[in-house]
Coordinates of C-alpha atoms and ligand atoms in Angstrom, one line a residue:
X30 CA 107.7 98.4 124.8
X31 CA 105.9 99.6 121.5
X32 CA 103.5 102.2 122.0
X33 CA 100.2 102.1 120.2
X34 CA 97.6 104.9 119.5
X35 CA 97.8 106.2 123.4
X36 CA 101.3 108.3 122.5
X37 CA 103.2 109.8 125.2
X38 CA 105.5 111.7 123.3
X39 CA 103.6 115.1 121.8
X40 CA 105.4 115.6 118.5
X41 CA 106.1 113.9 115.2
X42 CA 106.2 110.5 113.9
X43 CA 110.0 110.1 113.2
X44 CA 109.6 106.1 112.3
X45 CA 114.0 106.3 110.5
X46 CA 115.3 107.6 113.2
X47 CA 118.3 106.0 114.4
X48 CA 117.5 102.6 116.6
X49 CA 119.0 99.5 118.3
X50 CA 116.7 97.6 120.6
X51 CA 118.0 97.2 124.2
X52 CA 120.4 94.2 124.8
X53 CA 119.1 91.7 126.3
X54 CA 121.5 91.7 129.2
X55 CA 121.0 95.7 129.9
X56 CA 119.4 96.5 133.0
X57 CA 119.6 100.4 132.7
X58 CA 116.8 102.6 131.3
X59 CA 119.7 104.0 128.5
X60 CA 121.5 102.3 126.3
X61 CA 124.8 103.0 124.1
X62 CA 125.0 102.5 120.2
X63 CA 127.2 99.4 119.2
X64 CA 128.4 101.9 116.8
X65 CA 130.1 104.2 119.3
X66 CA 131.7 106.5 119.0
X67 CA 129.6 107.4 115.6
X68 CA 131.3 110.1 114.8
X69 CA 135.5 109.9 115.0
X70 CA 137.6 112.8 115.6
X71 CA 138.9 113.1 112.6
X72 CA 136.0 113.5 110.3
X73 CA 137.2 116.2 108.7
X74 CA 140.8 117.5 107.7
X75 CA 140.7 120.3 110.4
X76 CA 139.4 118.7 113.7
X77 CA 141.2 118.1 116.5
X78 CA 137.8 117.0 117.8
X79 CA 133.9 117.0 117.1
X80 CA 131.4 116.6 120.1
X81 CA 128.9 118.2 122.1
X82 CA 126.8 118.6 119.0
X83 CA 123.3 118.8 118.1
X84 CA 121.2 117.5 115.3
X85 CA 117.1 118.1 114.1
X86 CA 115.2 116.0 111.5
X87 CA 115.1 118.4 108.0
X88 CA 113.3 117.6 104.8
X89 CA 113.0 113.7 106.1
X90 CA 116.7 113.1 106.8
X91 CA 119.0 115.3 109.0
X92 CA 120.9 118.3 109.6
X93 CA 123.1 119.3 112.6
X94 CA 125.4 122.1 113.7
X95 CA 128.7 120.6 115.3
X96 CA 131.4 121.6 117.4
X97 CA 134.4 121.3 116.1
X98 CA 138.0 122.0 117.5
X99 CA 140.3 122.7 115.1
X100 CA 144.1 122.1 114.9
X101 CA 144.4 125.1 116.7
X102 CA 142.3 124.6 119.6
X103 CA 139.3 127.1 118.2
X104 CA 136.3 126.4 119.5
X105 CA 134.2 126.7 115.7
X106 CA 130.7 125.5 114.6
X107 CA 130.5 123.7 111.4
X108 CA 127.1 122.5 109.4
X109 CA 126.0 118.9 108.8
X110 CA 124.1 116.5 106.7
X111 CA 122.9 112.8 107.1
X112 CA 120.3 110.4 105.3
X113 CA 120.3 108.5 108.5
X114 CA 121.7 109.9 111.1
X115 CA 124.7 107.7 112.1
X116 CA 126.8 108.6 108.8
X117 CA 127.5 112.7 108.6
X118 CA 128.7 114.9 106.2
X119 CA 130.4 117.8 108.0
X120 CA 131.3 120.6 105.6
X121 CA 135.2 121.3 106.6
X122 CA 134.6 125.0 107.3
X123 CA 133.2 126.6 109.9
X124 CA 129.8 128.2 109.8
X125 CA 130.1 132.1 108.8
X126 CA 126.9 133.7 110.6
X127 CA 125.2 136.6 109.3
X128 CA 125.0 138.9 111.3
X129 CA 123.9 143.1 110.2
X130 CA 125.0 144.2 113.8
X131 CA 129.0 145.0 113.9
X132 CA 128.4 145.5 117.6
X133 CA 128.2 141.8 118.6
X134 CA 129.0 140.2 115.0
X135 CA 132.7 139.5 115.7
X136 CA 133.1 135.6 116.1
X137 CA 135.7 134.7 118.7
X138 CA 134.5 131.3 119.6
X139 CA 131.2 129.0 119.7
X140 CA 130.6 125.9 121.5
X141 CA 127.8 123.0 122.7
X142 CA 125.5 124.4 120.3
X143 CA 121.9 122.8 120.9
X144 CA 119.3 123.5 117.0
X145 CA 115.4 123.7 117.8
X146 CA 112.9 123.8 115.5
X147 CA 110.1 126.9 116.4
X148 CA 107.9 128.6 114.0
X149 CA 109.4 127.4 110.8
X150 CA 112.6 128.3 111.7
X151 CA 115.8 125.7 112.7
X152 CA 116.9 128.0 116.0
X153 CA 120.8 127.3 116.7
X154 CA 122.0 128.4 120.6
X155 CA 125.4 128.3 121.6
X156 CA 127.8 128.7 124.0
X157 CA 128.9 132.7 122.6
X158 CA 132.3 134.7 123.6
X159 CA 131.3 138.4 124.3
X160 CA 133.6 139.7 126.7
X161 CA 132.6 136.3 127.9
X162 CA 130.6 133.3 128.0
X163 CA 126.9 133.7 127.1
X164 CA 124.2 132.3 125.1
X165 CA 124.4 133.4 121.2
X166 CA 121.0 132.6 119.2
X167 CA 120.9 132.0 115.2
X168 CA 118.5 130.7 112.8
X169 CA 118.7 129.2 109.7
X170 CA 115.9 127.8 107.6
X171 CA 117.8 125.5 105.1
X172 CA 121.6 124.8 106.7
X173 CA 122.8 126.9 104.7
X174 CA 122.7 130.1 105.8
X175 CA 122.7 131.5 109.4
X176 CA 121.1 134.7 110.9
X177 CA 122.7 135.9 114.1
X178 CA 120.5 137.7 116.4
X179 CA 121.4 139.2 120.0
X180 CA 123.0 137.3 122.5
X181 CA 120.2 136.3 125.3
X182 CA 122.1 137.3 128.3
X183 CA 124.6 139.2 129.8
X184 CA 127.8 137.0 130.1
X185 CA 128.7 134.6 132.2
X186 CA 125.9 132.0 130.7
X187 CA 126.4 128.5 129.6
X188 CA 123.6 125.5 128.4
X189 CA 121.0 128.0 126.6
X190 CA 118.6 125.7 125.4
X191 CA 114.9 126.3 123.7
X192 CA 111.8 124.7 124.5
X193 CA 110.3 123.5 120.7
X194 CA 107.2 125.9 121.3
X195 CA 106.5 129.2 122.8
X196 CA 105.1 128.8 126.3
X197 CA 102.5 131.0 127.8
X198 CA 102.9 133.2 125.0
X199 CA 106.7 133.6 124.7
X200 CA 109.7 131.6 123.7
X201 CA 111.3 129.9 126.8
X202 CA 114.8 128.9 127.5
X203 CA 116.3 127.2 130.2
X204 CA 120.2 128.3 130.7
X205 CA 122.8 127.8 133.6
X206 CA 124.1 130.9 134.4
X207 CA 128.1 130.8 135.2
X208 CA 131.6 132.7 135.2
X209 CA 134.6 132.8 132.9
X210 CA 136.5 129.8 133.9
X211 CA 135.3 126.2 134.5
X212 CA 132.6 127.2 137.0
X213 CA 132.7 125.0 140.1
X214 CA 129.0 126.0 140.6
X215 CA 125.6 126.3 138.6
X216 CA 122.0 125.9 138.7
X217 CA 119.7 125.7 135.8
X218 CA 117.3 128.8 135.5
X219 CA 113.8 129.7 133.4
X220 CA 113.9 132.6 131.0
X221 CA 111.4 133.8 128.4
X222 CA 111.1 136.4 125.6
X223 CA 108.0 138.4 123.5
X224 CA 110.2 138.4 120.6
X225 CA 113.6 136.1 120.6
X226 CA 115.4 139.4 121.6
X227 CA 114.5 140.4 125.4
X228 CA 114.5 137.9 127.7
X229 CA 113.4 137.9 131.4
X230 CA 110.7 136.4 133.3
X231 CA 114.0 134.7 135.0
X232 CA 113.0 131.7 137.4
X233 CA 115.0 129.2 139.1
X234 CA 114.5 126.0 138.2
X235 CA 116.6 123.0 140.1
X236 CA 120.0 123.0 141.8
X237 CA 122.8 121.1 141.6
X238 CA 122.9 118.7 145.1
X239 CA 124.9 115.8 145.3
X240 CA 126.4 113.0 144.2
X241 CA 126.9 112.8 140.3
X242 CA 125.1 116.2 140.0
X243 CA 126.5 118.1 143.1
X244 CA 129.0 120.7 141.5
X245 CA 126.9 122.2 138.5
X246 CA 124.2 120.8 136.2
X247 CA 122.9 121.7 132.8
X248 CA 119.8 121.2 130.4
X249 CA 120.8 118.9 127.5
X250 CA 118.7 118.4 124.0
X251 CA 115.9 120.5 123.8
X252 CA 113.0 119.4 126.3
X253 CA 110.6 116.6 124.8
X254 CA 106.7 117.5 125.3
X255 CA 105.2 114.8 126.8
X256 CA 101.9 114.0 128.3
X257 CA 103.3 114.1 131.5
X258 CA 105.3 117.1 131.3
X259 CA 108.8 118.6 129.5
X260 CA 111.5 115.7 129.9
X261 CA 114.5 117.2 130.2
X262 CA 117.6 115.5 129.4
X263 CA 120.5 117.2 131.3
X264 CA 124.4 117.0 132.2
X265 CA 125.3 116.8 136.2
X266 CA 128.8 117.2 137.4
X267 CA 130.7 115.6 140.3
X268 CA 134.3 116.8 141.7
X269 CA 136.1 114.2 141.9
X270 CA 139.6 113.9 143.4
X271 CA 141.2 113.9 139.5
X272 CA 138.6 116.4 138.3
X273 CA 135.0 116.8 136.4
X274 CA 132.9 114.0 136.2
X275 CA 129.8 114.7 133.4
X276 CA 127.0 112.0 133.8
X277 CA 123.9 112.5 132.3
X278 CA 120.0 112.7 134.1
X279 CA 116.3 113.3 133.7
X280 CA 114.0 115.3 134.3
X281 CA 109.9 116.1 134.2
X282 CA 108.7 119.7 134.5
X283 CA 105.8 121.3 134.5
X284 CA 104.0 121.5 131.1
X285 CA 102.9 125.4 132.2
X286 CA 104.8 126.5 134.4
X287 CA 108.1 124.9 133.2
X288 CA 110.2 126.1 136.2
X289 CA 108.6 123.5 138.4
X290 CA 110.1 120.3 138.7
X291 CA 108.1 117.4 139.4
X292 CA 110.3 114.6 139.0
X293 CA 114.1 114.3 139.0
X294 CA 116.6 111.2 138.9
X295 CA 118.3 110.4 141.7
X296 CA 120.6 108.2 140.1
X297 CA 122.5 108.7 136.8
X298 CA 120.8 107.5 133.7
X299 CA 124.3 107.1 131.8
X300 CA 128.0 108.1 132.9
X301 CA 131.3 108.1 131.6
X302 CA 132.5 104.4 131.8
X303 CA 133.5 103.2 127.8
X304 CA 136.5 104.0 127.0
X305 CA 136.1 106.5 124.7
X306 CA 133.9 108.1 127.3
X307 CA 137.0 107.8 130.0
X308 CA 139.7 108.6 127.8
X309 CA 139.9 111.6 125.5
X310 CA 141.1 115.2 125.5
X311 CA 139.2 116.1 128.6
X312 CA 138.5 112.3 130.4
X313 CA 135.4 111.1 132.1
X314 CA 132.3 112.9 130.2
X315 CA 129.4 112.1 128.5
X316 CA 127.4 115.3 127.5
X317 CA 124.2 115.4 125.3
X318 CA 123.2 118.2 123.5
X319 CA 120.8 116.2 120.9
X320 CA 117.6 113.9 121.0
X321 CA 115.7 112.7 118.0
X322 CA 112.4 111.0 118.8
X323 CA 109.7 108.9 117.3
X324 CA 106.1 109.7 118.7
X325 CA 104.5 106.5 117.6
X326 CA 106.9 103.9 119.3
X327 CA 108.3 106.5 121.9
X328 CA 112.2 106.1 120.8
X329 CA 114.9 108.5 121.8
X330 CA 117.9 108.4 120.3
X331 CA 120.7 110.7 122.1
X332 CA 123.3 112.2 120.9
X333 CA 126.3 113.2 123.8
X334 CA 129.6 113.9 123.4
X335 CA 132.5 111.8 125.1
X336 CA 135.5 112.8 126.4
X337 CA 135.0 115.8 124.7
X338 CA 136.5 113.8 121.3
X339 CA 133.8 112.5 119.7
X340 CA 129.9 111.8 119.5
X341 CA 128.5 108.8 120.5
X342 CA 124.4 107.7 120.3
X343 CA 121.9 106.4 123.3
X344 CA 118.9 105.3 123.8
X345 CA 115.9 104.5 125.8
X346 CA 112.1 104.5 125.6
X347 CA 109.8 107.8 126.7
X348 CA 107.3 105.7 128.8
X349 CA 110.6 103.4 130.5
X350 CA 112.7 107.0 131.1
X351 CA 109.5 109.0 132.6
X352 CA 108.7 105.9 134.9
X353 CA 111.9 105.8 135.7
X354 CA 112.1 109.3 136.5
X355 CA 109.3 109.0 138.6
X356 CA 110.2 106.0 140.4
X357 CA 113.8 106.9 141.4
X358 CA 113.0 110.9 141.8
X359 CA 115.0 113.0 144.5
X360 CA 112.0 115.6 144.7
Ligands
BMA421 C1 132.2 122.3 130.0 C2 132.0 122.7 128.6 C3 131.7 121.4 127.8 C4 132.7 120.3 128.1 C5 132.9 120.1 129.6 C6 133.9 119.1 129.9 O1 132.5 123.4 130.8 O2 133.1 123.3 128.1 O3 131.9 121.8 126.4 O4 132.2 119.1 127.5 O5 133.2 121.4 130.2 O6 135.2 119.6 129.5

């Protein structure tokens, strides 16, 4: 479906972003690339692996900050460029932040970093080692060079992710607080901040229940303003008998009051069953951390990681996702 003049999505026209109309034998609301994976794990000289990475629209084609593995087994972010998209240039070293505090400046390891643009600023979150996992925060205005501020929260934190405007007054966040392992738990919680620095305000926002999403779950690309409320892409995870299963769901909160869900999918939207979403350094995960979108026809293109190897492309249509959302919601 092609919207017209009644848009639901409340944000830019972004007519080149990536795109692949649905095939005709799909019956699910998402769809995969044909091009998948999009980006190998090899795209550079010193990956082991790139995924889990996130990417904005800048200066009419597009940027991204990717995780990277290196040869090692570091957990590193690295800058990117694309004219459309699907073909990135990913510079072969890491990202050196700037950062005029010595107390927190030390860089032991980044990962799933989600970008948001906010106030004229490209916003980077990450997953941060200080004495732990927590949420590090960055900005950048060209790609080029990257300002590190504090980190949001105390450790143990994972899945910081910024809403693209300041809510009520304040920058908002969802994050899934955690512990230092693989964290066989986690809910996704509401946080907000006067000035990017102190956060609080902390409200819960959904749990993780059953099924595909009924060990942990965690917010995704940045939340997509719509007219009928934030749609928030997120990760679910299931136990199985082999391990973590990541599938992927949706969301619709509360345009004001953003820690009220009013719609949630019961079922999964996508989960791990290509092979290069089965088989890969860490098997059985799809994870998005991305979503460009196109207010005049109501695209979204997602970007998840797979098998935590390489980054693959989705997509689906704002008015098919909400009504789906709504249609098949466990709230
Ligand atoms: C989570 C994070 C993700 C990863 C997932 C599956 O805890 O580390 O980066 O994709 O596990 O390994």
């Amino acid at each position: 479906m092609e919207k017209g003049s009644d848009q639901t999505i409340i944000g830019d026209n972004l007519p080149n972003i990536p795109w692949e109309n649905k095939p005709k034998d799909c019956f699910d609301v998402v769809w995969r690339s044909e091009r998948n994976p999009i980006i190998p794990r090899d795209l550079i000289p010193s990956s082991n692996s790139i995924f889990n990475s996130a990417v904005v629209p800048f200066n009419g084609e597009f940027a991204g900050v990717f995780r990277c593995d290196d040869k090692y087994r570091n957990m590193r972010l690295h800058k990117g460029k694309s004219k459309d998209g699907l073909n990135w240039d990913i510079d072969d070293e890491p990202i050196s932040f700037i950062c005029d505090n010595s107390d927190i400046a030390t860089f032991v390891y980044g990962y799933d970093p989600r970008v948001c643009w906010i106030e004229e600023r490209f916003y980077v979150t990450w997953c941060n080692w200080y004495h732990g996992p927590t949420i590090g925060v960055a900005y950048t205005h060209d790609f080029k060079e990257f300002y590190q501020l504090e980190n949001t929260f105390l450790p143990y934190n994972r899945n910081g992710v910024l809403f693209p405007r300041k809510i009520n007054g304040k920058y908002a966040m969802v994050s899934r607080p955690s512990d230092r392992g693989h964290t066989p738990w986690g809910d996704i919680f509401y946080s907000e901040s006067p000035d990017m620095i102190h956060w609080g305000h902390h409200r819960h926002v959904m749990s993780a229940n059953f099924g595909w999403q009924s060990t942990k779950i965690g917010a995704g690309p940045i939340p997509i303003e719509t007219t009928k409320g934030w749609l928030m892409i997120y990760h679910g995870v299931l136990t199985s008998c082999n391990g973590f299963v990541y599938s992927m769901g949706a969301a619709i909160l509360d345009l004001k009051r953003p820690w009220e869900v009013k719609y949630r999918t019961g079922p999964y939207i996508l989960s791990p069953q290509k092979l290069y979403e089965c088989v890969g350094d860490v098997p059985n995960v799809v994870f998005p951390c991305a979503a460009l979108t196109d207010a005049t026809t109501g695209r979204i293109a997602i970007y998840y990681g797979a098998a935590d190897t390489v980054i693959c492309l989705a997509y689906t249509q704002v008015d098919d996702l909400i009504e789906f959302t709504q249609t098949n919601t466990i709230i």
